mmCIF file of C-alpha atoms in Angstrom:
data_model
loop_
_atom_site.group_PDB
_atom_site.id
_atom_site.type_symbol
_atom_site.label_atom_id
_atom_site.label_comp_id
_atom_site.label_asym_id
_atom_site.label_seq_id
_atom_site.Cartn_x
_atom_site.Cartn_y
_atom_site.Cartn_z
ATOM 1 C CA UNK A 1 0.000 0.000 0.000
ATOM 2 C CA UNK A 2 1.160 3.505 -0.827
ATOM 3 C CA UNK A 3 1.662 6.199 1.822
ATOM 4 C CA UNK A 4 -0.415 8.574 0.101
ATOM 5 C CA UNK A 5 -3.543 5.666 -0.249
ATOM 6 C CA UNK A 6 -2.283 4.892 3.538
ATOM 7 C CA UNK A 7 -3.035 8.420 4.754
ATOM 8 C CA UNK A 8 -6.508 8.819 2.430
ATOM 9 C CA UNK A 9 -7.821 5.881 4.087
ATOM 10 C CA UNK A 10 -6.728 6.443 8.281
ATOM 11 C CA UNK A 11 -6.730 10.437 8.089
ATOM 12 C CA UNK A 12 -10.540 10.691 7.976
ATOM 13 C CA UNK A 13 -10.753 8.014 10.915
ATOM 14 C CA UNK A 14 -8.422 9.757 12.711
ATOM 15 C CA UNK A 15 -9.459 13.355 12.397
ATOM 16 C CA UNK A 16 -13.286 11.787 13.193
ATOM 17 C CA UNK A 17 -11.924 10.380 16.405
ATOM 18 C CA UNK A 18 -9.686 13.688 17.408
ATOM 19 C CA UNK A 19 -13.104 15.992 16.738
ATOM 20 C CA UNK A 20 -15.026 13.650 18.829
ATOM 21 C CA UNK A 21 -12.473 13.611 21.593
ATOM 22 C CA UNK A 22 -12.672 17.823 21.433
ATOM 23 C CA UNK A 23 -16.204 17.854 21.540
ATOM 24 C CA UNK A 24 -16.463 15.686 24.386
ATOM 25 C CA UNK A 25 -14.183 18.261 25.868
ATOM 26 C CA UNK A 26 -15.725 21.104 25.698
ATOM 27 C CA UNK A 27 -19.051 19.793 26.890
ATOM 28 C CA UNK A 28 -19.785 21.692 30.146
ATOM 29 C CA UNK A 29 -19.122 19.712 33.186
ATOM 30 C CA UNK A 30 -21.656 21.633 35.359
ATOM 31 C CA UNK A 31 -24.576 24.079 34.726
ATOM 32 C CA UNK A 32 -25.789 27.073 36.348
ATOM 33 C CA UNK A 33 -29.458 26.768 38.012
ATOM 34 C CA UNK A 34 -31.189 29.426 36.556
ATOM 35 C CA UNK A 35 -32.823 32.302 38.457
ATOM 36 C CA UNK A 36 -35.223 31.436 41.177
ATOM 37 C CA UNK A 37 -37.540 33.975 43.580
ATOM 38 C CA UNK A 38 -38.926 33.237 46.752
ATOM 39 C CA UNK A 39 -42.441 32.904 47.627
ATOM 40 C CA UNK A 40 -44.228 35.949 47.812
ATOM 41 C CA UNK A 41 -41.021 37.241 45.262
ATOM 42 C CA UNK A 42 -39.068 39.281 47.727
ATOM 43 C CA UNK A 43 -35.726 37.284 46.588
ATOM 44 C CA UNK A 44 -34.182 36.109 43.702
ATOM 45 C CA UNK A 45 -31.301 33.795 43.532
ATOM 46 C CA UNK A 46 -28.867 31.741 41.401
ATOM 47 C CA UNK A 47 -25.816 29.851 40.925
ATOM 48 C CA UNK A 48 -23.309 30.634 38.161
ATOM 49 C CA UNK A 49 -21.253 27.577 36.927
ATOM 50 C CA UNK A 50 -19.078 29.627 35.164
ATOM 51 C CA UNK A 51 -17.617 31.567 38.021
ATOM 52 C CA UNK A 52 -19.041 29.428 40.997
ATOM 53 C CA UNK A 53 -20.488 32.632 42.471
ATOM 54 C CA UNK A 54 -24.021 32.259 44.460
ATOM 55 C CA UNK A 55 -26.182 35.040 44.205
ATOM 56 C CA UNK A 56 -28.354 36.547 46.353
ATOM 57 C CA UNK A 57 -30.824 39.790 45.552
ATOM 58 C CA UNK A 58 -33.178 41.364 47.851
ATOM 59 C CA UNK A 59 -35.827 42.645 45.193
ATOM 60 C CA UNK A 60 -38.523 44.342 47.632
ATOM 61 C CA UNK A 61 -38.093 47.011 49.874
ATOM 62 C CA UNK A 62 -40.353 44.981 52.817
ATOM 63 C CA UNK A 63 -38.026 44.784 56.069
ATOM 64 C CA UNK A 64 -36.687 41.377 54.701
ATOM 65 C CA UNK A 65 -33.557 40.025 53.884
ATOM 66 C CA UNK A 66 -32.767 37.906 50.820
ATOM 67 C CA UNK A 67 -31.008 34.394 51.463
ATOM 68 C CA UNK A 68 -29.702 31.819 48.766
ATOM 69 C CA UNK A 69 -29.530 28.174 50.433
ATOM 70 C CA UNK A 70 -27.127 25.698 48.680
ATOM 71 C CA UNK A 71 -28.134 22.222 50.075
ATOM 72 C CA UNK A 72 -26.233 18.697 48.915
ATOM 73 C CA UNK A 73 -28.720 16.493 47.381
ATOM 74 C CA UNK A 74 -28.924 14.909 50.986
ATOM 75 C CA UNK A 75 -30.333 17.828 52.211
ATOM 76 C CA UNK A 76 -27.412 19.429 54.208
ATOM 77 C CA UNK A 77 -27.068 23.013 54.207
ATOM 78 C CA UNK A 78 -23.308 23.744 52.629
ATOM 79 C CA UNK A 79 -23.478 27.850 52.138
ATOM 80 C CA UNK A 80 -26.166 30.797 52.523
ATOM 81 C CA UNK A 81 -25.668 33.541 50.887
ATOM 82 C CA UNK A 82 -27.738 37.277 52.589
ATOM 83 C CA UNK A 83 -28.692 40.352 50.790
ATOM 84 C CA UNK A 84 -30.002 42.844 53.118
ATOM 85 C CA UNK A 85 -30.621 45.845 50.807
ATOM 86 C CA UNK A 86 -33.017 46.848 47.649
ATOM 87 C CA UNK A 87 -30.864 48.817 46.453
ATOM 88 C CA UNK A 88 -30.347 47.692 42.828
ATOM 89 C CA UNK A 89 -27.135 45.501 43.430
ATOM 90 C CA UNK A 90 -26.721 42.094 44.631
ATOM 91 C CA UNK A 91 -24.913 40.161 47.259
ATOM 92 C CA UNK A 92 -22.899 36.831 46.171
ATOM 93 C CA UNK A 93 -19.968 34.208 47.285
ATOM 94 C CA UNK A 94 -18.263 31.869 45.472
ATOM 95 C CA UNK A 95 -17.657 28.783 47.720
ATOM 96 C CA UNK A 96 -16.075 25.800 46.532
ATOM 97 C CA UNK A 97 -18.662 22.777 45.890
ATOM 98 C CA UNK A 98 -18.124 19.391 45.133
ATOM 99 C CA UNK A 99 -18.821 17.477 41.557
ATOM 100 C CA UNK A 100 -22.428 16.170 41.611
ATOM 101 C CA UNK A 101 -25.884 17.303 42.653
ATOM 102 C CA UNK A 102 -26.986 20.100 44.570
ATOM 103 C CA UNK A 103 -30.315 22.083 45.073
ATOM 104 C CA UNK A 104 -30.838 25.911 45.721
ATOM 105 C CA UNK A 105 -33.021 27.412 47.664
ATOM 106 C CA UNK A 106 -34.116 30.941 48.061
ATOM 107 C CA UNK A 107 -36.479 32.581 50.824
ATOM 108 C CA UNK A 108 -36.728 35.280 52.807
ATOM 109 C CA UNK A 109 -36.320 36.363 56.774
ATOM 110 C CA UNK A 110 -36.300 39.164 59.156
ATOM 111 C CA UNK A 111 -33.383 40.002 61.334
ATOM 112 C CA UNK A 112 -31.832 36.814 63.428
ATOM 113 C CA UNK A 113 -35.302 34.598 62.326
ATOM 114 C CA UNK A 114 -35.201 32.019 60.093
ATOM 115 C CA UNK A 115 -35.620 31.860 56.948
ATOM 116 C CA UNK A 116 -39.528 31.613 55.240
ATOM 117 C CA UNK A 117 -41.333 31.690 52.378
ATOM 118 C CA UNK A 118 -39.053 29.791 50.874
ATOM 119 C CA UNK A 119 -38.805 27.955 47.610
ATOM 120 C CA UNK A 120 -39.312 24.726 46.555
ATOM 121 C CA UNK A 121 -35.533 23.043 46.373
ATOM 122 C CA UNK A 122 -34.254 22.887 42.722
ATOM 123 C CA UNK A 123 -31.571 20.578 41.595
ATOM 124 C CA UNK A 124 -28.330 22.235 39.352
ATOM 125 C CA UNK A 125 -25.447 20.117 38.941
ATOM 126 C CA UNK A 126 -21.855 21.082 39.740
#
């Protein structure tokens, strides 16, 4: 066999296997949740998978603060993130999180209290 019929028949195979390999590569490990309010819509909240930052927005000017619960899928609480203020900006952290499932929470509380009107618990993979 020729090296020129050598290379028309393996190149294709082997350019199909390296775009494969790239594509698989640059498939997103993670995604972010989305945006999600409390009950009653005092709070929004999200979590970014591009720059692992948890957000927290207080979005009514009602005496309550905004908090962003990140539970494991197990139902432990791993970070809250508070945003006292309606004042047009937002309040966020980026802790680290472990690979796999997680849910997010966001509600609402006054002072020291805990937190109500809460969401329902959506699931975002990290």
């Amino acid at each position: 066999m020729s090296v020129t019929r050598f290379f028309k028949r393996t190149m294709p195979i082997a350019l199909g296997g390296a775009l494969a390999a790239a594509a698989m590569a640059a498939a997103p490990a993670s995604a972010s949740s989305g945006w999600w309010n409390s009950s009653g819509g005092g709070a929004e909240g999200y979590y970014n998978h591009v720059n692992g930052h948890v957000t927290a927005c207080d979005v009514k000017t009602d005496g309550y603060k905004a908090v962003v619960q990140i539970l494991a899928n197990d139902g432990r609480l791993l970070t809250t993130v508070t945003d006292s203020y309606n004042n047009g900006s937002c309040s966020w952290k980026a802790p680290v999180l472990f690979e796999g499932t997680h849910k997010i929470k966001v509600c609402v509380k006054k002072g020291k209290a805990r937190p109500v009107k809460c969401s329902a618990a959506h699931s975002f993979s990290v």
